[in-house]
Coordinates of C-alpha atoms and ligand atoms in Angstrom, one line a residue:
Chain A
X1 CA 0.1 0.0 -0.1
X2 CA 1.0 3.5 -0.7
X3 CA 1.0 6.0 2.2
X4 CA 0.3 9.7 1.6
X5 CA 0.0 12.5 4.2
X6 CA -3.6 13.6 4.3
X7 CA -3.1 16.5 6.9
X8 CA -0.2 16.7 9.5
X9 CA 0.0 13.3 11.0
X10 CA -3.2 11.9 9.5
X11 CA -2.6 9.6 6.4
X12 CA -4.3 7.9 3.5
X13 CA -3.3 4.4 2.3
X14 CA -3.9 3.6 -1.4
X15 CA -4.6 0.1 -2.5
X16 CA -5.5 -0.2 -6.1
X17 CA -8.5 2.2 -6.7
X18 CA -9.2 2.0 -2.8
X19 CA -8.3 4.7 -0.5
X20 CA -8.4 4.6 3.3
X21 CA -8.0 7.1 6.1
X22 CA -5.4 5.9 8.6
X23 CA -3.3 7.1 11.6
X24 CA 0.1 5.7 12.6
X25 CA -0.3 3.4 15.6
X26 CA 1.2 4.9 18.6
X27 CA 1.1 1.5 20.4
X28 CA 2.4 -0.7 17.6
X29 CA 1.0 -4.4 17.5
X30 CA -2.2 -3.7 19.3
X31 CA -5.8 -3.0 18.0
X32 CA -8.2 -1.0 19.9
X33 CA -11.6 -2.0 18.4
X34 CA -10.9 -4.6 15.7
X35 CA -9.7 -2.0 13.2
X36 CA -7.3 -3.2 10.3
X37 CA -3.5 -2.9 11.0
X38 CA -1.3 -2.3 7.9
X39 CA 2.6 -2.4 8.1
X40 CA 4.2 0.0 5.5
X41 CA 7.9 0.0 5.6
X42 CA 8.9 0.8 9.2
X43 CA 5.6 2.1 10.4
X44 CA 2.3 0.5 11.4
X45 CA -0.9 2.3 10.4
X46 CA -4.6 1.7 11.8
X47 CA -7.3 2.1 9.3
X48 CA -9.8 4.6 10.4
X49 CA -13.4 3.9 9.1
X50 CA -15.6 6.9 8.6
X51 CA -18.6 4.9 9.4
X52 CA -17.4 4.1 12.8
X53 CA -16.0 7.5 13.7
X54 CA -17.7 11.1 13.4
X55 CA -14.3 12.6 13.2
X56 CA -13.1 10.4 10.4
X57 CA -16.3 11.2 8.5
X58 CA -15.9 14.9 9.2
X59 CA -12.3 14.8 7.7
X60 CA -13.3 12.8 4.5
X61 CA -16.1 15.4 4.1
X62 CA -13.5 17.9 3.8
X63 CA -13.9 19.8 7.1
X64 CA -10.6 21.3 8.0
X65 CA -8.5 19.4 10.6
X66 CA -7.0 21.6 13.4
X67 CA -4.8 18.8 14.8
X68 CA -1.0 18.9 14.9
X69 CA 1.4 16.4 16.5
X70 CA 1.6 18.5 19.7
X71 CA -2.1 19.6 20.2
X72 CA -3.8 19.6 23.4
X73 CA -7.3 18.2 22.9
X74 CA -10.3 18.1 25.2
X75 CA -12.6 15.3 23.9
X76 CA -16.2 15.3 25.1
X77 CA -18.1 12.0 24.8
X78 CA -15.2 9.5 24.5
X79 CA -17.3 6.5 24.7
X80 CA -15.1 3.2 24.7
X81 CA -12.3 5.1 23.0
X82 CA -12.7 4.3 19.2
X83 CA -12.1 7.8 18.0
X84 CA -10.1 8.9 21.0
X85 CA -7.4 6.3 19.9
X86 CA -6.9 7.8 16.6
X87 CA -6.7 11.2 18.1
X88 CA -4.2 9.9 20.4
X89 CA -2.2 8.6 17.4
X90 CA -2.4 11.9 15.6
X91 CA -1.4 14.1 18.6
X92 CA 1.3 11.8 19.7
X93 CA 3.5 14.5 21.2
X94 CA 0.4 16.3 22.6
X95 CA -2.3 15.2 25.0
X96 CA -6.1 14.2 24.9
X97 CA -8.3 14.8 27.9
X98 CA -11.1 12.2 27.4
X99 CA -14.4 13.0 29.2
X100 CA -17.0 10.3 29.4
X101 CA -19.8 10.1 32.0
X102 CA -20.8 6.4 31.9
X103 CA -19.0 4.4 34.1
X104 CA -19.6 1.1 32.1
X105 CA -18.3 2.6 28.9
X106 CA -15.2 4.2 30.7
X107 CA -14.5 0.7 32.1
X108 CA -13.9 -0.3 28.4
X109 CA -11.7 2.7 27.8
X110 CA -9.2 2.2 30.7
X111 CA -7.1 -0.5 29.0
X112 CA -6.6 2.0 26.0
X113 CA -5.2 4.7 28.4
X114 CA -3.0 2.2 30.0
X115 CA -1.4 1.6 26.5
X116 CA -1.1 5.1 25.4
X117 CA 0.7 7.7 27.6
X118 CA -1.2 10.7 26.2
X119 CA -4.8 9.9 27.1
X120 CA -6.0 11.3 30.4
X121 CA -9.4 9.7 31.3
X122 CA -12.1 11.7 33.1
X123 CA -15.1 10.0 34.4
X124 CA -17.3 13.2 34.5
X125 CA -20.2 15.1 33.1
X126 CA -19.3 17.2 30.1
X127 CA -22.2 19.6 31.1
X128 CA -20.2 20.5 34.4
X129 CA -16.8 21.5 33.2
X130 CA -16.1 23.0 36.6
X131 CA -15.7 19.5 37.9
X132 CA -12.6 18.9 35.9
X133 CA -11.3 22.4 35.9
X134 CA -8.6 21.7 38.3
X135 CA -7.2 19.0 35.8
X136 CA -7.7 20.3 32.3
X137 CA -5.3 22.9 30.9
X138 CA -6.2 25.4 28.2
X139 CA -6.5 23.4 24.9
X140 CA -6.0 23.9 21.2
X141 CA -9.1 21.8 20.2
X142 CA -12.3 20.7 21.7
X143 CA -14.0 17.8 20.0
X144 CA -17.4 17.0 21.0
X145 CA -19.7 14.0 20.3
X146 CA -22.0 13.5 23.2
X147 CA -25.3 13.1 21.4
X148 CA -27.3 15.0 23.9
X149 CA -30.3 17.4 23.6
X150 CA -28.3 20.3 24.9
X151 CA -25.2 19.5 23.1
X152 CA -24.6 23.2 21.9
X153 CA -24.7 24.5 25.4
X154 CA -22.4 21.8 26.7
X155 CA -19.8 22.6 23.9
X156 CA -20.1 26.3 24.7
X157 CA -19.5 26.0 28.5
X158 CA -16.4 24.0 27.7
X159 CA -15.2 26.5 25.1
X160 CA -15.4 29.3 27.7
X161 CA -13.5 27.4 30.2
X162 CA -10.8 25.7 28.3
X163 CA -10.4 26.7 24.6
X164 CA -7.4 28.9 23.8
X165 CA -7.9 32.0 21.7
X166 CA -7.4 31.0 18.1
X167 CA -8.3 27.4 19.0
X168 CA -11.0 25.3 17.3
X169 CA -14.2 23.5 18.4
X170 CA -15.2 20.4 16.2
X171 CA -18.7 19.1 16.9
X172 CA -20.9 16.4 15.6
X173 CA -24.6 17.3 16.1
X174 CA -27.0 14.4 15.9
X175 CA -30.4 15.7 15.2
X176 CA -32.3 12.8 16.6
X177 CA -30.9 13.4 20.0
X178 CA -31.8 16.9 20.2
X179 CA -35.4 16.5 19.0
X180 CA -36.5 13.3 17.3
X181 CA -39.6 14.8 15.9
X182 CA -38.3 18.0 14.3
X183 CA -36.7 18.2 10.8
X184 CA -32.8 17.7 11.0
X185 CA -32.3 21.0 9.2
X186 CA -34.3 22.8 11.9
X187 CA -32.5 21.2 14.7
X188 CA -29.2 22.0 12.9
X189 CA -30.1 25.7 12.5
X190 CA -31.3 26.0 16.0
X191 CA -28.2 24.4 17.7
X192 CA -25.9 26.7 15.5
X193 CA -27.8 29.8 16.8
X194 CA -27.2 28.5 20.4
X195 CA -23.6 28.1 19.7
X196 CA -22.9 31.2 17.6
X197 CA -25.2 33.9 18.6
X198 CA -24.2 34.4 22.2
X199 CA -23.0 37.8 23.2
X200 CA -19.4 37.9 23.2
X201 CA -18.7 34.1 22.7
X202 CA -16.2 35.2 20.0
X203 CA -17.0 32.1 18.0
X204 CA -17.0 32.1 14.4
X205 CA -18.2 29.3 12.0
X206 CA -15.5 28.0 9.8
X207 CA -17.4 25.3 8.0
X208 CA -20.3 22.8 8.3
X209 CA -21.1 19.7 6.4
X210 CA -23.6 17.0 6.7
X211 CA -22.0 13.6 7.4
X212 CA -24.1 11.5 5.2
X213 CA -23.7 8.7 3.8
X214 CA -21.4 7.9 6.7
X215 CA -23.7 9.1 9.4
X216 CA -27.2 10.0 8.6
X217 CA -28.8 13.2 10.1
X218 CA -25.6 14.4 11.6
X219 CA -24.1 17.8 11.0
X220 CA -20.3 18.3 11.3
X221 CA -19.3 21.7 12.5
X222 CA -15.9 23.5 12.8
X223 CA -15.7 26.7 14.8
X224 CA -13.0 29.0 15.5
X225 CA -12.5 31.1 18.8
X226 CA -11.4 34.5 17.4
X227 CA -9.7 35.9 20.6
Chain B
X1 CA -7.4 34.3 45.4
X2 CA -7.1 30.7 46.6
X3 CA -7.3 27.9 44.1
X4 CA -7.1 24.1 44.2
X5 CA -5.6 22.2 41.3
X6 CA -5.2 18.4 41.3
X7 CA -1.6 18.9 42.5
X8 CA -1.5 21.8 44.8
X9 CA -3.2 24.7 46.7
X10 CA -2.3 28.0 45.2
X11 CA -2.6 31.5 46.1
X12 CA -2.8 33.7 43.1
X13 CA -2.3 37.5 43.1
X14 CA -4.7 40.1 41.5
X15 CA -2.4 40.3 38.4
X16 CA -2.5 36.5 37.9
X17 CA 1.0 35.8 39.3
X18 CA 1.6 33.0 41.9
X19 CA 1.9 34.3 45.5
X20 CA 2.2 30.9 47.3
X21 CA 2.0 27.3 46.3
X22 CA 1.7 24.1 48.4
X23 CA 2.3 21.1 46.2
X24 CA 1.0 17.6 47.3
X25 CA 3.2 14.8 47.5
X26 CA 3.5 12.6 44.5
X27 CA 1.5 9.8 46.2
X28 CA -0.9 8.8 43.3
X29 CA -3.6 7.2 45.4
X30 CA -3.9 10.3 47.6
X31 CA -3.8 12.6 44.6
X32 CA -6.7 10.5 43.1
X33 CA -8.7 10.8 46.3
X34 CA -8.1 14.6 46.3
X35 CA -9.4 14.6 42.7
X36 CA -12.6 12.9 43.5
X37 CA -13.3 15.1 46.3
X38 CA -13.0 18.1 44.1
X39 CA -15.0 16.6 41.3
X40 CA -17.9 15.9 43.8
X41 CA -18.0 19.6 44.9
X42 CA -15.9 21.8 42.7
X43 CA -14.6 24.7 44.9
X44 CA -11.9 27.2 44.4
X45 CA -11.8 26.4 40.6
X46 CA -8.8 27.8 38.9
X47 CA -9.5 30.7 36.6
X48 CA -9.9 30.1 32.9
X49 CA -6.5 30.2 31.0
X50 CA -4.7 29.1 34.1
X51 CA -1.8 26.9 33.0
X52 CA -1.5 24.1 35.4
X53 CA 1.5 22.5 33.6
X54 CA 3.9 25.5 33.8
X55 CA 2.7 26.1 37.4
X56 CA 3.3 22.5 38.6
X57 CA 6.9 22.7 37.3
X58 CA 7.6 26.2 38.8
X59 CA 6.1 25.1 42.1
X60 CA 8.2 22.1 42.3
X61 CA 5.6 19.4 41.9
X62 CA 7.1 17.9 38.9
X63 CA 10.4 18.2 37.3
X64 CA 9.2 18.6 33.8
X65 CA 6.4 18.1 31.3
X66 CA 7.0 14.5 31.0
X67 CA 6.8 13.8 34.7
X68 CA 3.9 16.1 35.0
X69 CA 1.8 14.1 32.4
X70 CA 2.8 10.9 33.7
X71 CA 1.6 11.7 37.1
X72 CA -1.5 13.2 35.8
X73 CA -2.4 10.2 33.8
X74 CA -1.6 7.7 36.7
X75 CA -3.8 10.0 39.0
X76 CA -6.7 10.2 36.5
X77 CA -6.5 6.4 35.8
X78 CA -6.6 5.8 39.7
X79 CA -9.5 8.1 40.3
X80 CA -11.4 6.7 37.3
X81 CA -11.0 3.2 38.7
X82 CA -12.1 4.2 42.2
X83 CA -15.1 5.9 40.7
X84 CA -16.1 2.9 38.5
X85 CA -15.7 0.6 41.5
X86 CA -18.2 2.7 43.5
X87 CA -20.6 3.1 40.7
X88 CA -22.4 -0.1 40.9
X89 CA -25.8 0.0 42.5
X90 CA -27.0 -2.8 44.7
X91 CA -29.9 -3.5 42.6
X92 CA -27.5 -4.9 40.0
X93 CA -27.5 -8.1 41.9
X94 CA -31.3 -8.4 41.5
X95 CA -31.0 -7.6 37.7
X96 CA -28.5 -10.4 37.1
X97 CA -30.4 -12.8 39.2
X98 CA -33.5 -12.2 37.1
X99 CA -31.6 -12.6 34.1
X100 CA -30.0 -15.8 35.1
X101 CA -33.4 -17.1 36.0
X102 CA -34.7 -16.3 32.5
X103 CA -31.8 -18.1 31.1
X104 CA -32.3 -21.2 33.3
X105 CA -36.1 -21.1 32.3
X106 CA -35.0 -21.2 28.6
X107 CA -32.6 -24.0 29.2
X108 CA -34.7 -26.0 31.4
X109 CA -37.7 -25.8 29.1
X110 CA -35.6 -27.1 26.3
X111 CA -34.1 -29.9 28.3
X112 CA -37.5 -30.9 29.8
X113 CA -39.0 -31.2 26.3
X114 CA -36.1 -33.4 25.3
X115 CA -36.5 -35.6 28.4
X116 CA -40.4 -35.8 27.9
X117 CA -39.9 -37.2 24.3
X118 CA -36.9 -39.4 25.2
X119 CA -38.3 -41.0 28.3
X120 CA -41.7 -41.0 26.9
X121 CA -40.4 -43.4 24.2
X122 CA -39.5 -45.8 26.9
X123 CA -42.4 -45.2 29.3
X124 CA -45.2 -43.4 27.7
X125 CA -47.5 -44.4 30.6
X126 CA -45.6 -42.4 33.1
X127 CA -47.5 -39.3 32.3
X128 CA -45.4 -36.7 34.1
X129 CA -43.8 -33.5 32.9
X130 CA -40.9 -31.1 33.6
X131 CA -39.7 -30.9 37.1
X132 CA -41.7 -34.0 38.3
X133 CA -40.5 -36.0 35.5
X134 CA -37.0 -35.0 35.9
X135 CA -36.9 -35.8 39.5
X136 CA -38.7 -39.2 38.8
X137 CA -36.2 -40.3 36.3
X138 CA -33.3 -39.1 38.2
X139 CA -34.4 -41.0 41.2
X140 CA -35.7 -44.2 39.5
X141 CA -34.3 -44.7 36.2
X142 CA -35.8 -47.0 33.8
X143 CA -39.2 -48.9 34.1
X144 CA -37.4 -52.3 35.1
X145 CA -35.5 -50.3 37.9
X146 CA -38.7 -49.3 39.8
X147 CA -39.3 -50.5 43.2
X148 CA -42.1 -53.0 43.9
X149 CA -44.0 -50.5 46.1
X150 CA -43.9 -47.8 43.4
X151 CA -47.3 -46.6 42.3
X152 CA -46.0 -46.9 38.7
X153 CA -44.9 -50.5 39.2
X154 CA -48.0 -51.9 37.4
X155 CA -48.0 -49.4 34.6
X156 CA -44.3 -50.2 34.0
X157 CA -44.8 -53.9 33.7
X158 CA -47.5 -53.5 31.0
X159 CA -45.9 -50.6 29.2
X160 CA -45.8 -50.6 25.5
X161 CA -42.7 -48.4 25.5
X162 CA -39.4 -49.2 24.0
X163 CA -37.0 -51.5 25.8
X164 CA -34.0 -49.8 27.1
X165 CA -30.8 -51.4 28.7
X166 CA -28.6 -50.4 31.5
X167 CA -26.5 -48.2 29.4
X168 CA -29.5 -46.2 28.0
X169 CA -30.7 -46.0 31.7
X170 CA -27.4 -44.6 32.9
X171 CA -27.3 -41.8 30.2
X172 CA -31.0 -40.8 30.6
X173 CA -30.7 -40.9 34.4
X174 CA -27.8 -38.6 34.4
X175 CA -29.5 -36.3 31.8
X176 CA -32.5 -36.2 34.3
X177 CA -30.1 -35.3 37.2
X178 CA -28.7 -32.3 35.4
X179 CA -32.0 -31.0 34.6
X180 CA -33.1 -31.7 38.4
X181 CA -30.2 -29.5 39.5
X182 CA -31.1 -26.9 37.1
X183 CA -34.5 -26.6 38.7
X184 CA -32.9 -26.7 42.2
X185 CA -30.6 -23.9 41.1
X186 CA -33.8 -22.0 39.9
X187 CA -35.4 -22.3 43.4
X188 CA -32.2 -21.0 45.1
X189 CA -31.9 -18.0 42.8
X190 CA -35.7 -17.3 43.4
X191 CA -35.1 -17.4 47.2
X192 CA -32.2 -15.1 46.7
X193 CA -34.3 -12.6 44.9
X194 CA -36.9 -12.7 47.5
X195 CA -34.5 -12.1 50.2
X196 CA -32.8 -9.2 48.3
X197 CA -36.1 -7.6 47.2
X198 CA -37.1 -7.4 50.9
X199 CA -34.0 -5.4 51.7
X200 CA -33.6 -3.3 48.6
X201 CA -37.2 -2.6 47.6
X202 CA -39.5 -3.5 50.4
X203 CA -42.3 -1.5 49.1
X204 CA -42.1 -2.8 45.6
X205 CA -41.9 -6.3 47.2
X206 CA -45.1 -5.6 49.2
X207 CA -47.1 -4.3 46.5
X208 CA -45.9 -6.2 43.4
X209 CA -44.5 -9.5 45.1
X210 CA -40.8 -10.3 44.9
X211 CA -41.0 -11.8 41.4
X212 CA -42.8 -9.1 39.6
X213 CA -41.0 -6.5 41.5
X214 CA -37.7 -7.8 40.5
X215 CA -38.7 -8.3 36.9
X216 CA -39.8 -4.6 36.9
X217 CA -36.4 -3.4 38.2
X218 CA -34.6 -5.6 35.6
X219 CA -36.7 -4.4 32.8
X220 CA -36.4 -0.8 33.7
X221 CA -32.6 -1.3 34.0
X222 CA -32.4 -0.4 37.7
X223 CA -34.6 0.8 40.6
X224 CA -33.5 4.4 39.9
X225 CA -34.8 4.4 36.4
X226 CA -37.9 2.5 37.4
X227 CA -38.7 5.2 40.0
X228 CA -38.3 7.9 37.2
X229 CA -40.8 6.2 35.0
X230 CA -44.5 7.5 34.8
X231 CA -46.9 5.1 35.9
X232 CA -48.5 4.9 32.4
X233 CA -45.1 3.5 31.1
X234 CA -45.0 1.0 34.1
X235 CA -48.4 -0.1 33.2
X236 CA -47.4 -1.3 29.8
X237 CA -43.8 -2.3 30.3
X238 CA -43.1 -5.5 28.6
X239 CA -46.0 -5.4 26.4
X240 CA -43.8 -5.1 23.3
X241 CA -42.1 -7.8 21.4
X242 CA -38.6 -7.3 22.6
X243 CA -39.5 -7.9 26.2
X244 CA -41.9 -10.7 25.5
X245 CA -39.6 -13.5 26.5
X246 CA -40.2 -12.4 30.1
X247 CA -43.8 -13.2 29.8
X248 CA -42.9 -16.8 29.0
X249 CA -45.7 -17.2 26.7
X250 CA -48.4 -16.1 28.9
X251 CA -51.1 -14.0 27.3
X252 CA -50.9 -10.2 27.3
X253 CA -52.5 -7.3 25.7
X254 CA -51.2 -3.9 25.4
X255 CA -53.3 -2.5 28.1
X256 CA -51.0 -4.2 30.6
X257 CA -47.6 -5.6 30.1
X258 CA -45.7 -7.7 32.7
X259 CA -48.0 -6.4 35.5
X260 CA -50.6 -8.7 34.1
X261 CA -48.9 -11.4 36.0
X262 CA -50.0 -9.7 39.3
X263 CA -53.0 -11.6 40.8
X264 CA -55.0 -8.3 41.1
X265 CA -55.2 -8.2 37.3
X266 CA -55.0 -11.8 36.2
X267 CA -57.7 -12.8 38.7
X268 CA -60.0 -10.0 37.8
X269 CA -62.8 -9.9 35.4
X270 CA -61.7 -8.6 32.0
X271 CA -64.0 -5.7 32.1
X272 CA -62.3 -4.1 35.1
X273 CA -58.6 -5.2 34.1
X274 CA -57.9 -1.7 32.7
X275 CA -58.9 0.0 35.8
X276 CA -57.1 -2.4 38.0
X277 CA -53.9 -2.1 35.9
X278 CA -54.0 1.7 36.2
X279 CA -54.5 1.6 40.0
X280 CA -51.7 -1.1 40.3
X281 CA -49.3 0.8 38.2
X282 CA -49.8 4.0 40.0
X283 CA -49.2 2.2 43.4
X284 CA -46.0 0.4 41.8
X285 CA -44.7 3.8 40.8
X286 CA -45.1 5.2 44.2
X287 CA -43.6 2.1 45.7
X288 CA -40.5 2.3 43.5
X289 CA -40.1 6.0 44.3
X290 CA -40.1 5.5 48.1
X291 CA -37.8 2.5 47.6
X292 CA -35.4 4.5 45.6
X293 CA -35.2 7.4 47.9
X294 CA -35.7 6.1 51.4
X295 CA -35.8 2.3 51.3
X296 CA -38.1 2.2 54.3
X297 CA -41.3 0.1 54.1
X298 CA -44.4 2.2 54.2
X299 CA -47.5 0.2 54.8
X300 CA -49.9 2.9 53.7
X301 CA -49.0 2.4 49.9
X302 CA -50.4 -1.2 50.0
X303 CA -53.4 0.0 52.2
X304 CA -54.2 2.8 49.7
X305 CA -54.2 0.2 46.9
X306 CA -56.4 -2.1 48.6
X307 CA -58.9 0.7 49.3
X308 CA -58.8 1.5 45.6
X309 CA -59.3 -2.1 44.6
X310 CA -62.2 -2.4 46.8
X311 CA -63.9 0.6 45.2
X312 CA -63.2 -0.7 41.7
X313 CA -64.7 -4.0 42.5
X314 CA -67.6 -2.4 44.2
X315 CA -68.3 -0.1 41.2
X316 CA -68.4 -2.9 38.8
X317 CA -71.2 -4.8 40.4
Ligands
LIG401 C1 -22.1 8.9 20.1 S1 -21.0 8.4 21.6 C2 -19.4 8.8 21.2 C3 -18.7 8.0 20.2 C4 -17.2 8.4 20.3 N1 -17.0 9.8 20.1 C5 -16.5 7.7 19.1 O1 -16.5 8.1 18.0 O2 -15.8 6.6 19.5 C6 -21.6 9.5 22.8 C7 -21.1 9.2 24.1 O3 -21.2 10.5 25.0 C8 -21.4 10.1 26.3 N2 -22.0 11.3 26.9 C9 -23.3 11.7 26.8 N3 -23.6 12.8 27.4 C10 -22.4 13.0 28.2 C11 -22.1 14.0 29.1 N4 -22.9 14.9 29.5 N5 -20.8 14.0 29.6 C12 -19.9 13.0 29.3 N6 -20.2 12.1 28.3 C13 -21.5 12.0 27.8 C14 -22.3 8.9 26.2 O4 -22.2 8.1 27.3 C15 -21.6 8.2 25.0 O5 -20.7 7.2 25.4

């Protein structure tokens, strides 16, 4: 397979006509969730399926990536760590604060943290950023995938607490979690209003993009904190 | 301003500079406990944009970034482990026991059916089913092994069933013994559920009975979530396909789900079942709330339901 750089430390592997998104395995030899491992020359890559990860879908749908190898990232709604593990590969010299409020789910993520020195697990509620404010440092990127009715305001309160000026918020909005009866477009619009039209929130929409066909009725959003 | 980070108590000046810093020791377990205390009740929160990493190094808690992050990760993992360990609610034991009971039922039904067909080939006149048959075969074995004084002795002598030899007998007897022990395990688990229900959900136990009460907790995914359900949901819980296995083939209509198994409904005239179901569901909802929040038995819940039942019955005459 042929390796190309997609952006910074995110790669694509080309096999014939097929192209896969991939990250370089920070913990060579070990799989996190059954993903394919591919050895190319001296490095091992983990195939990153857009159907299994909102972030991978966002990247393939051409939303800009803010990640560098040294980024500090606050990840809200880490679940069992599928996407977190790829972020951990990308920011291999940085750090990922992974917030998840379900103990069962977090139980499955702990082994991944133990293998990867840059994941800091936080079993906490993302709607209460004060509760981890004595741990988390100012970050370059906030990624949020909590699938909750009040996801825009959860994002906002974390942005206020932790996002550096010039930093980015990436967010996946799941229409059905916000309102299962309203039209997705209506939900997206209303969530964006909550997010962007606050007085002095200093947030600016960079790009939004629906995540179909990878995730139906999801909107990917990239927002920049201007100062 | 006095603030707390996970690694130190810090005094910050008006201009944001550090006036004083008292770092903790590098004992990960102690740090984890400190973290959890803060998490439960966040006080003296560092201001936005406070940089803990630089601060920890300046204040001598960590020698450099590498050591800082290593300690931070160890601490957060330790704290997460502690929190996970303390997150299991006591009703989980009931949920697992109810599910084990269902699994046993499924397995036992299957094996009992097999035994019925198998042993029926040999001794069709025995005329027993399920647990009785399993016990009988496990104790007696084949027709020819029956004691003189057995009530089946005569039927066995004149049986039209297939002949079986000692080898067949040993196999089928052992099979029946396995099934018997499955039934015994079922009784033990049931007793365990009864005992635990009395402790964990005394009101639900009194209104619903231990079996139905435990089943409601299991279906809701816990006592807390049951207590948060409106009584209209409790009333039809288990009426849908997915939860049907809990009903074990007993009839049910969407007017009442699993609570149909309660004698108040099962034994009532179909005309008043709807009203009974509503009254029962509302009483169950109250019982579960009291159980979730106080855990004390409150006899007035059941008394109120009894009064309501009398009035429904009276009105239907
Ligand atoms: C859609 S899943 C995330 C999947 C994950 N991002 C991935 O791609 O691997 C949403 C997760 O957010 C968690 N969650 C929901 N609300 C939360 C909150 N307020 N605080 C922390 N986690 C939350 C849920 O428990 C669930 O595990």
